[in-house]
């Protein structure tokens, strides 16, 4: 049976249907050549192979002495071997210091191994050297000791990173170590957050009764960064159709995605985001069968067909809508499959209610080790203080209106 048949109200779109529609509409960003400083969070579109060996030359793994191992074959505490120090090679010394048997070269970690040397003796195994330019060894050394061989980490042609890899700190370090100054990848998508509402004032500014301090844009910019976007907040936009359209137009210049909050409910001309964008005809407004977050808009704007989400203004609705619908599109922008939120099973520590035919995302505190989730008090869509205490969303399916304490439920971890 469909939702419409159950309720007799105007049809609501299911959460899953709406998410599928959104995901199908997002096009991957074109790959670009990115400098390493701009590559954090980018996703490779091709394998990266080593063009040089890693390490690129034989070098010392320790501070000590480069030796010919055979010279120390008989060394013991009772019969130590003393040899002259012929030279000293610090890291970064590009000169060629050849070593002949019967002498040693003092060497630092990372310094080029002198040709002729076949082992490095750590300074701790010696007397540390004397003022007359000699050093004494009380034990032998295995050939190859403390030498980092050319290509020992990766050989030329080895695939270092595969297409589809998201670049984090270590992957970027590897690219740098392998000598790449740039990389071809899909960058993090850029989102601009736009808050609308005549009642909104900048935090820190005085307000009169009837006004509130704006909170959505900071919340969503932070959530967007957690999700992997590059995020910018636009200053507050008044409830004025022309102003809303003008801001959207401007924001298109440097955004891959726009997210507005407010102005999409049932307030007619007061809901100016809906009124303004409805005229364009490219953004679809609908009711999604969920709570919070029922009024949703999604579509494309501008010449490039930039996707836009118009989220409801209530902070909890905006946040839950963001996590459920906006967060998953990051991966799609970067050519990857969308990632489902981390989900757990847990037992309800208190009974809950949910409206008919809507999927509820109740705010809760999940104790993972105990496998329990406690709904926070204050489940209304404006109750940001309650949201701030929560670390998870309890999912109550569409078909369910009540769940008793002790019932096992699905719980989504909040980032
Ligand atoms: P709206 O979706 O515009 O009808 O707004 C619903 C509720 O959310 C109203 O109480 C608004 O004052 C509030 N609201 C809208 N935008 C914001 C915002 N950016 N920050 C905080 N509250 C907001
Ligand atoms: Mg409003």
CSV table of C-alpha atoms and ligand atoms in Angstrom, one decimal:
chain,number,residue,atom,x,y,z
A,1,UNK,CA,0.0,0.0,0.0
A,2,UNK,CA,1.3,3.4,-0.8
A,3,UNK,CA,1.7,6.3,1.7
A,4,UNK,CA,-1.0,8.2,-0.1
A,5,UNK,CA,-3.5,5.4,0.3
A,6,UNK,CA,-2.7,5.3,4.1
A,7,UNK,CA,-3.0,9.0,4.8
A,8,UNK,CA,-5.2,10.4,2.1
A,9,UNK,CA,-2.8,13.4,2.2
A,10,UNK,CA,-0.7,14.8,-0.6
A,11,UNK,CA,1.9,12.2,-1.6
A,12,UNK,CA,5.2,12.3,0.3
A,13,UNK,CA,8.4,11.0,-1.2
A,14,UNK,CA,10.2,8.3,0.7
A,15,UNK,CA,13.6,9.0,2.2
A,16,UNK,CA,15.2,6.3,0.1
A,17,UNK,CA,13.6,7.5,-3.1
A,18,UNK,CA,14.6,11.1,-2.5
A,19,UNK,CA,18.2,10.1,-1.7
A,20,UNK,CA,18.4,8.0,-4.9
A,21,UNK,CA,17.0,10.9,-7.0
A,22,UNK,CA,19.7,13.2,-5.5
A,23,UNK,CA,22.6,10.8,-5.9
A,24,UNK,CA,21.6,10.1,-9.5
A,25,UNK,CA,21.6,13.8,-10.3
A,26,UNK,CA,25.1,14.6,-9.1
A,27,UNK,CA,27.9,14.5,-11.8
A,28,UNK,CA,31.5,13.8,-10.8
A,29,UNK,CA,33.8,16.9,-10.9
A,30,UNK,CA,36.3,16.9,-13.7
A,31,UNK,CA,39.8,15.8,-12.6
A,32,UNK,CA,42.4,18.6,-12.3
A,33,UNK,CA,46.1,18.8,-11.9
A,34,UNK,CA,46.4,19.8,-8.2
A,35,UNK,CA,49.5,21.1,-6.4
A,36,UNK,CA,50.1,19.0,-3.3
A,37,UNK,CA,49.1,21.8,-1.0
A,38,UNK,CA,45.6,21.7,-2.6
A,39,UNK,CA,45.3,17.9,-2.8
A,40,UNK,CA,44.1,17.1,0.7
A,41,UNK,CA,40.9,15.1,0.4
A,42,UNK,CA,41.1,14.9,-3.4
A,43,UNK,CA,40.4,11.5,-5.1
A,44,UNK,CA,42.9,10.1,-7.6
A,45,UNK,CA,41.5,9.4,-11.1
A,46,UNK,CA,44.5,7.4,-12.2
A,47,UNK,CA,47.1,5.1,-10.6
A,48,UNK,CA,50.3,6.8,-9.5
A,49,UNK,CA,53.5,4.8,-10.2
A,50,UNK,CA,57.0,5.4,-8.9
A,51,UNK,CA,59.1,7.3,-11.5
A,52,UNK,CA,62.2,7.0,-9.2
A,53,UNK,CA,63.1,4.4,-6.7
A,54,UNK,CA,62.2,5.0,-3.1
A,55,UNK,CA,64.7,5.6,-1.4
A,56,UNK,CA,66.4,7.1,-4.5
A,57,UNK,CA,70.0,6.1,-3.4
A,58,UNK,CA,71.7,3.7,-1.0
A,59,UNK,CA,71.9,5.7,2.3
A,60,UNK,CA,72.7,5.2,6.0
A,61,UNK,CA,69.9,4.2,8.3
A,62,UNK,CA,71.8,5.5,11.4
A,63,UNK,CA,74.3,7.9,12.6
A,64,UNK,CA,77.6,6.0,12.8
A,65,UNK,CA,80.5,4.8,10.6
A,66,UNK,CA,80.4,3.4,7.0
A,67,UNK,CA,82.8,0.5,7.0
A,68,UNK,CA,84.1,-2.4,5.0
A,69,UNK,CA,82.6,-5.2,7.1
A,70,UNK,CA,85.5,-7.5,6.5
A,71,UNK,CA,87.8,-5.0,8.4
A,72,UNK,CA,85.9,-5.7,11.6
A,73,UNK,CA,85.7,-9.5,11.2
A,74,UNK,CA,87.8,-10.2,14.3
A,75,UNK,CA,86.7,-7.3,16.5
A,76,UNK,CA,85.7,-8.1,20.1
A,77,UNK,CA,85.8,-6.2,23.5
A,78,UNK,CA,89.1,-7.9,24.2
A,79,UNK,CA,90.6,-7.4,20.8
A,80,UNK,CA,89.0,-4.2,19.5
A,81,UNK,CA,89.8,-2.9,16.0
A,82,UNK,CA,90.8,0.8,15.6
A,83,UNK,CA,90.6,2.4,12.2
A,84,UNK,CA,91.2,6.0,10.8
A,85,UNK,CA,88.2,8.2,10.0
A,86,UNK,CA,88.8,9.3,6.4
A,87,UNK,CA,85.9,11.7,6.0
A,88,UNK,CA,82.5,12.8,7.3
A,89,UNK,CA,79.3,12.7,5.3
A,90,UNK,CA,76.2,14.5,6.6
A,91,UNK,CA,72.8,14.1,5.0
A,92,UNK,CA,72.5,16.4,1.9
A,93,UNK,CA,76.2,16.0,1.1
A,94,UNK,CA,76.2,15.2,-2.6
A,95,UNK,CA,79.9,14.6,-3.1
A,96,UNK,CA,81.2,11.2,-3.8
A,97,UNK,CA,83.3,9.9,-0.9
A,98,UNK,CA,84.8,6.6,-1.9
A,99,UNK,CA,85.8,4.2,0.9
A,100,UNK,CA,88.8,1.9,0.7
A,101,UNK,CA,89.4,-1.0,3.1
A,102,UNK,CA,91.5,0.0,6.2
A,103,UNK,CA,89.5,3.2,6.9
A,104,UNK,CA,86.0,4.3,7.8
A,105,UNK,CA,83.8,7.3,7.0
A,106,UNK,CA,81.7,9.0,9.6
A,107,UNK,CA,78.1,9.1,8.3
A,108,UNK,CA,74.8,10.5,9.3
A,109,UNK,CA,71.3,9.1,8.9
A,110,UNK,CA,70.1,9.7,5.3
A,111,UNK,CA,73.5,10.5,4.0
A,112,UNK,CA,74.6,8.9,0.7
A,113,UNK,CA,76.5,5.6,1.3
A,114,UNK,CA,80.1,5.9,0.1
A,115,UNK,CA,80.9,3.5,-2.7
A,116,UNK,CA,83.1,0.7,-1.2
A,117,UNK,CA,81.3,0.7,2.1
A,118,UNK,CA,79.1,-2.4,2.8
A,119,UNK,CA,77.9,-1.7,6.3
A,120,UNK,CA,77.1,1.0,8.7
A,121,UNK,CA,78.1,0.6,12.4
A,122,UNK,CA,75.9,2.7,14.7
A,123,UNK,CA,77.9,5.1,16.8
A,124,UNK,CA,76.6,3.3,20.0
A,125,UNK,CA,78.7,0.3,19.0
A,126,UNK,CA,82.0,2.3,19.0
A,127,UNK,CA,84.0,4.4,21.4
A,128,UNK,CA,82.5,7.4,19.6
A,129,UNK,CA,85.8,8.3,18.0
A,130,UNK,CA,88.8,10.1,19.4
A,131,UNK,CA,90.4,13.5,18.9
A,132,UNK,CA,93.2,12.0,16.8
A,133,UNK,CA,90.7,11.0,14.0
A,134,UNK,CA,90.4,7.3,14.9
A,135,UNK,CA,87.5,5.1,16.0
A,136,UNK,CA,87.5,1.8,17.9
A,137,UNK,CA,85.1,-1.1,17.3
A,138,UNK,CA,84.5,-3.8,19.9
A,139,UNK,CA,82.4,-6.1,17.8
A,140,UNK,CA,82.0,-7.2,14.1
A,141,UNK,CA,79.2,-6.1,11.8
A,142,UNK,CA,77.1,-7.9,9.3
A,143,UNK,CA,77.4,-6.7,5.7
A,144,UNK,CA,74.3,-4.6,4.9
A,145,UNK,CA,73.8,-3.5,8.4
A,146,UNK,CA,71.9,-0.1,8.8
A,147,UNK,CA,71.9,0.5,5.0
A,148,UNK,CA,68.7,1.7,3.4
A,149,UNK,CA,68.8,0.3,-0.1
A,150,UNK,CA,67.8,2.1,-3.3
A,151,UNK,CA,64.2,1.0,-4.1
A,152,UNK,CA,63.8,-0.8,-0.7
A,153,UNK,CA,60.5,1.0,-0.2
A,154,UNK,CA,59.3,1.1,-3.8
A,155,UNK,CA,60.9,0.2,-7.1
A,156,UNK,CA,60.5,2.2,-10.3
A,157,UNK,CA,57.1,1.4,-11.8
A,158,UNK,CA,55.6,0.1,-8.6
A,159,UNK,CA,52.0,1.4,-8.2
A,160,UNK,CA,52.2,3.7,-5.1
A,161,UNK,CA,48.5,4.7,-5.0
A,162,UNK,CA,45.6,3.4,-7.0
A,163,UNK,CA,42.8,5.3,-8.8
A,164,UNK,CA,39.9,6.0,-6.5
A,165,UNK,CA,42.2,6.6,-3.5
A,166,UNK,CA,41.3,9.6,-1.3
A,167,UNK,CA,44.4,11.5,-0.5
A,168,UNK,CA,45.1,12.0,3.2
A,169,UNK,CA,48.2,13.2,4.9
A,170,UNK,CA,50.2,10.0,4.4
A,171,UNK,CA,49.3,9.6,0.7
A,172,UNK,CA,50.3,13.2,0.1
A,173,UNK,CA,53.6,12.6,1.9
A,174,UNK,CA,54.2,9.6,-0.3
A,175,UNK,CA,53.5,11.6,-3.4
A,176,UNK,CA,56.0,14.2,-2.1
A,177,UNK,CA,58.6,11.6,-1.2
A,178,UNK,CA,58.3,10.1,-4.7
A,179,UNK,CA,59.0,13.5,-6.2
A,180,UNK,CA,55.5,14.4,-7.5
A,181,UNK,CA,54.8,18.2,-7.3
A,182,UNK,CA,51.3,17.8,-8.6
A,183,UNK,CA,48.7,15.1,-8.9
A,184,UNK,CA,45.7,14.5,-11.1
A,185,UNK,CA,42.6,14.1,-9.0
A,186,UNK,CA,39.1,15.3,-8.3
A,187,UNK,CA,39.3,18.0,-5.6
A,188,UNK,CA,37.0,18.2,-2.7
A,189,UNK,CA,33.7,19.7,-3.9
A,190,UNK,CA,33.1,23.3,-2.9
A,191,UNK,CA,29.8,24.1,-1.1
A,192,UNK,CA,28.4,27.5,-0.2
A,193,UNK,CA,25.9,27.7,2.7
A,194,UNK,CA,23.3,30.3,2.5
A,195,UNK,CA,21.0,31.1,5.4
A,196,UNK,CA,17.8,33.0,4.7
A,197,UNK,CA,15.4,34.7,7.1
A,198,UNK,CA,14.4,38.2,8.1
A,199,UNK,CA,14.6,37.2,11.7
A,200,UNK,CA,18.2,36.2,11.6
A,201,UNK,CA,21.0,38.3,13.2
A,202,UNK,CA,24.8,37.7,13.3
A,203,UNK,CA,25.8,36.2,16.7
A,204,UNK,CA,27.4,38.9,18.8
A,205,UNK,CA,25.1,41.5,17.5
A,206,UNK,CA,22.1,42.9,19.5
A,207,UNK,CA,18.7,41.4,18.8
A,208,UNK,CA,15.1,42.6,19.4
A,209,UNK,CA,12.3,40.4,20.3
A,210,UNK,CA,11.3,38.6,17.1
A,211,UNK,CA,14.9,38.2,16.0
A,212,UNK,CA,17.2,35.2,16.6
A,213,UNK,CA,20.9,34.6,16.2
A,214,UNK,CA,21.8,32.8,13.0
A,215,UNK,CA,23.2,29.3,13.6
A,216,UNK,CA,22.6,27.1,10.6
A,217,UNK,CA,25.3,28.4,8.4
A,218,UNK,CA,28.1,27.7,10.8
A,219,UNK,CA,26.7,24.3,11.8
A,220,UNK,CA,26.4,23.2,8.2
A,221,UNK,CA,29.7,24.7,7.1
A,222,UNK,CA,31.3,22.6,9.9
A,223,UNK,CA,29.3,19.5,9.0
A,224,UNK,CA,30.3,20.0,5.3
A,225,UNK,CA,34.0,20.2,6.2
A,226,UNK,CA,33.6,17.0,8.3
A,227,UNK,CA,31.9,15.4,5.3
A,228,UNK,CA,34.8,16.3,3.0
A,229,UNK,CA,33.6,19.5,1.3
A,230,UNK,CA,35.4,22.8,1.1
A,231,UNK,CA,32.8,25.0,2.7
A,232,UNK,CA,32.0,28.8,2.7
A,233,UNK,CA,29.3,30.7,4.5
A,234,UNK,CA,27.4,33.4,2.8
A,235,UNK,CA,26.3,36.4,5.0
A,236,UNK,CA,22.6,36.2,6.1
A,237,UNK,CA,20.1,36.8,3.3
A,238,UNK,CA,16.8,38.5,4.0
A,239,UNK,CA,13.4,37.1,2.9
A,240,UNK,CA,13.3,38.8,-0.4
A,241,UNK,CA,13.0,36.9,-3.7
A,242,UNK,CA,15.3,39.2,-5.6
A,243,UNK,CA,17.9,39.1,-2.9
A,244,UNK,CA,17.8,35.3,-2.7
A,245,UNK,CA,18.2,34.9,-6.5
A,246,UNK,CA,21.0,37.5,-6.6
A,247,UNK,CA,22.9,35.7,-3.9
A,248,UNK,CA,22.5,32.3,-5.6
A,249,UNK,CA,23.6,33.8,-8.9
A,250,UNK,CA,26.8,35.2,-7.2
A,251,UNK,CA,27.5,32.0,-5.3
A,252,UNK,CA,27.5,30.0,-8.5
A,253,UNK,CA,30.8,31.5,-9.5
A,254,UNK,CA,32.8,29.4,-7.2
A,255,UNK,CA,30.7,26.6,-5.9
A,256,UNK,CA,30.0,23.0,-7.0
A,257,UNK,CA,27.0,22.8,-4.7
A,258,UNK,CA,24.7,25.3,-3.0
A,259,UNK,CA,22.8,24.6,0.2
A,260,UNK,CA,20.2,27.1,1.5
A,261,UNK,CA,18.3,26.9,4.8
A,262,UNK,CA,14.9,28.4,5.5
A,263,UNK,CA,12.0,29.6,3.4
A,264,UNK,CA,10.8,26.3,2.0
A,265,UNK,CA,7.8,25.5,4.2
A,266,UNK,CA,4.1,26.2,3.7
A,267,UNK,CA,4.3,29.9,4.3
A,268,UNK,CA,3.5,30.9,0.7
A,269,UNK,CA,5.2,34.2,-0.3
A,270,UNK,CA,6.9,34.3,3.1
A,271,UNK,CA,8.8,31.2,2.1
A,272,UNK,CA,10.9,33.1,-0.4
A,273,UNK,CA,13.5,30.4,-1.3
A,274,UNK,CA,10.7,28.2,-2.5
A,275,UNK,CA,8.9,31.1,-4.2
A,276,UNK,CA,12.0,32.4,-5.9
A,277,UNK,CA,13.3,29.0,-7.1
A,278,UNK,CA,9.8,27.7,-8.1
A,279,UNK,CA,9.8,30.4,-10.8
A,280,UNK,CA,13.0,29.0,-12.3
A,281,UNK,CA,11.3,25.6,-12.7
A,282,UNK,CA,14.5,23.6,-12.2
A,283,UNK,CA,14.2,22.9,-8.5
A,284,UNK,CA,11.7,20.4,-7.3
A,285,UNK,CA,10.0,21.0,-3.9
A,286,UNK,CA,8.5,18.1,-2.1
A,287,UNK,CA,7.6,16.6,1.2
A,288,UNK,CA,9.8,13.8,2.2
A,289,UNK,CA,8.3,11.2,4.6
A,290,UNK,CA,10.6,11.9,7.5
A,291,UNK,CA,10.8,13.8,10.8
A,292,UNK,CA,12.5,16.1,11.2
A,293,UNK,CA,13.0,17.6,7.7
A,294,UNK,CA,9.9,17.1,5.8
A,295,UNK,CA,10.0,20.1,3.4
A,296,UNK,CA,12.9,19.6,0.9
A,297,UNK,CA,13.9,21.1,-2.4
A,298,UNK,CA,16.6,19.9,-4.8
A,299,UNK,CA,17.4,20.7,-8.3
A,300,UNK,CA,19.9,22.5,-10.6
A,301,UNK,CA,20.5,26.3,-11.0
A,302,UNK,CA,22.6,28.4,-13.3
A,303,UNK,CA,24.1,27.8,-16.7
A,304,UNK,CA,26.3,25.0,-15.5
A,305,UNK,CA,23.4,23.2,-13.8
A,306,UNK,CA,24.9,23.5,-10.3
A,307,UNK,CA,23.0,21.3,-7.8
A,308,UNK,CA,21.2,23.1,-4.9
A,309,UNK,CA,19.6,21.7,-1.8
A,310,UNK,CA,17.1,23.9,-0.1
A,311,UNK,CA,16.9,22.6,3.5
A,312,UNK,CA,14.3,23.6,6.1
A,313,UNK,CA,15.3,26.3,8.5
A,314,UNK,CA,14.8,24.7,11.8
A,315,UNK,CA,18.3,23.8,13.0
A,316,UNK,CA,17.6,20.2,13.8
A,317,UNK,CA,15.8,19.7,10.6
A,318,UNK,CA,18.6,21.3,8.6
A,319,UNK,CA,21.2,19.2,10.4
A,320,UNK,CA,19.4,15.9,10.0
A,321,UNK,CA,18.6,16.7,6.3
A,322,UNK,CA,22.3,17.5,5.7
A,323,UNK,CA,23.5,14.2,7.2
A,324,UNK,CA,20.9,12.2,5.4
A,325,UNK,CA,20.9,13.8,1.9
A,326,UNK,CA,23.9,16.2,1.5
A,327,UNK,CA,26.7,14.3,3.2
A,328,UNK,CA,26.4,11.3,0.8
A,329,UNK,CA,26.9,13.4,-2.3
A,330,UNK,CA,30.6,14.2,-1.5
A,331,UNK,CA,31.7,10.8,-2.8
A,332,UNK,CA,29.6,11.1,-5.9
A,333,UNK,CA,31.2,14.4,-6.7
A,334,UNK,CA,34.5,12.7,-6.5
A,335,UNK,CA,33.6,9.7,-8.7
A,336,UNK,CA,33.2,7.2,-5.8
A,337,UNK,CA,30.2,5.2,-4.6
A,338,UNK,CA,28.2,7.0,-1.9
A,339,UNK,CA,29.0,6.0,1.6
A,340,UNK,CA,26.3,4.9,3.9
A,341,UNK,CA,26.4,6.4,7.4
A,342,UNK,CA,27.9,4.1,10.1
A,343,UNK,CA,25.0,2.2,11.5
A,344,UNK,CA,24.7,0.2,14.7
A,345,UNK,CA,22.1,-1.9,16.5
A,346,UNK,CA,21.3,-0.8,20.0
A,347,UNK,CA,18.6,-1.2,22.6
A,348,UNK,CA,16.3,1.7,23.5
A,349,UNK,CA,16.7,3.0,27.0
A,350,UNK,CA,13.3,4.6,26.8
A,351,UNK,CA,10.2,4.3,24.8
A,352,UNK,CA,9.8,6.6,21.7
A,353,UNK,CA,7.0,7.7,19.4
A,354,UNK,CA,7.0,8.5,15.8
A,355,UNK,CA,4.4,9.9,13.4
A,356,UNK,CA,2.6,7.6,11.0
A,357,UNK,CA,4.2,7.1,7.6
A,358,UNK,CA,7.3,9.0,8.3
A,359,UNK,CA,10.8,7.8,9.1
A,360,UNK,CA,12.0,9.5,12.3
A,361,UNK,CA,15.5,10.4,13.1
A,362,UNK,CA,15.4,10.9,16.9
A,363,UNK,CA,18.4,12.3,18.6
A,364,UNK,CA,20.1,10.0,21.1
A,365,UNK,CA,23.1,9.2,23.1
A,366,UNK,CA,24.6,5.9,22.0
A,367,UNK,CA,26.7,3.9,24.4
A,368,UNK,CA,28.3,1.6,21.9
A,369,UNK,CA,30.0,-0.7,24.5
A,370,UNK,CA,26.7,-1.2,26.4
A,371,UNK,CA,24.7,-1.4,23.1
A,372,UNK,CA,22.2,1.1,24.5
A,373,UNK,CA,20.8,4.3,23.1
A,374,UNK,CA,19.1,6.9,25.2
A,375,UNK,CA,16.8,9.4,23.4
A,376,UNK,CA,17.6,12.9,24.5
A,377,UNK,CA,14.9,15.0,26.1
A,378,UNK,CA,13.7,17.7,23.7
A,379,UNK,CA,13.0,16.1,20.3
A,380,UNK,CA,11.5,19.2,18.6
A,381,UNK,CA,13.1,20.5,15.4
A,382,UNK,CA,14.3,23.8,17.0
A,383,UNK,CA,16.0,22.2,20.0
A,384,UNK,CA,19.6,22.7,19.2
A,385,UNK,CA,20.7,22.3,22.8
A,386,UNK,CA,19.3,18.7,22.8
A,387,UNK,CA,20.9,18.0,19.4
A,388,UNK,CA,24.2,19.2,20.9
A,389,UNK,CA,24.0,16.5,23.6
A,390,UNK,CA,23.4,13.7,21.0
A,391,UNK,CA,25.9,11.6,19.2
A,392,UNK,CA,23.6,9.5,17.2
A,393,UNK,CA,20.2,9.3,15.4
A,394,UNK,CA,17.7,6.6,16.3
A,395,UNK,CA,15.9,5.5,13.1
A,396,UNK,CA,12.2,4.7,13.6
A,397,UNK,CA,10.9,3.1,10.4
A,398,UNK,CA,7.9,4.5,8.5
A,399,UNK,CA,5.6,1.7,9.5
A,400,UNK,CA,6.2,2.1,13.2
A,401,UNK,CA,4.5,4.7,15.5
A,402,UNK,CA,5.8,3.5,18.9
A,403,UNK,CA,8.7,1.5,20.2
A,404,UNK,CA,8.9,0.3,23.8
A,405,UNK,CA,12.0,0.6,26.0
A,406,UNK,CA,14.2,-2.4,25.4
A,407,UNK,CA,13.5,-2.6,21.7
A,408,UNK,CA,16.5,-3.1,19.4
A,409,UNK,CA,16.7,-0.2,16.9
A,410,UNK,CA,19.0,1.0,14.1
A,411,UNK,CA,21.2,3.9,15.2
A,412,UNK,CA,23.2,6.1,12.9
A,413,UNK,CA,26.5,7.5,14.3
A,414,UNK,CA,26.8,11.2,14.0
A,415,UNK,CA,30.2,12.4,12.9
B,1,LIG,P1,11.8,28.5,7.9
B,1,LIG,O1,12.2,27.1,7.4
B,1,LIG,O2,12.3,29.6,7.2
B,1,LIG,O3,10.3,28.5,8.0
B,1,LIG,O4,12.3,28.5,9.4
B,1,LIG,C1,11.9,27.6,10.4
B,1,LIG,C2,12.5,28.0,11.7
B,1,LIG,O5,13.9,27.9,11.7
B,1,LIG,C3,12.1,29.3,12.2
B,1,LIG,O6,11.9,29.3,13.6
B,1,LIG,C4,13.4,30.1,11.9
B,1,LIG,O7,13.6,31.2,12.7
B,1,LIG,C5,14.5,29.1,12.1
B,1,LIG,N1,15.7,29.4,11.3
B,1,LIG,C6,15.7,29.5,10.0
B,1,LIG,N2,16.9,29.8,9.5
B,1,LIG,C7,17.7,29.7,10.6
B,1,LIG,C8,19.1,29.9,10.8
B,1,LIG,N3,19.9,30.1,9.7
B,1,LIG,N4,19.6,29.8,12.0
B,1,LIG,C9,18.8,29.5,13.0
B,1,LIG,N5,17.5,29.4,13.0
B,1,LIG,C10,16.9,29.5,11.7
B,2,LIG,MG1,12.1,31.7,7.2
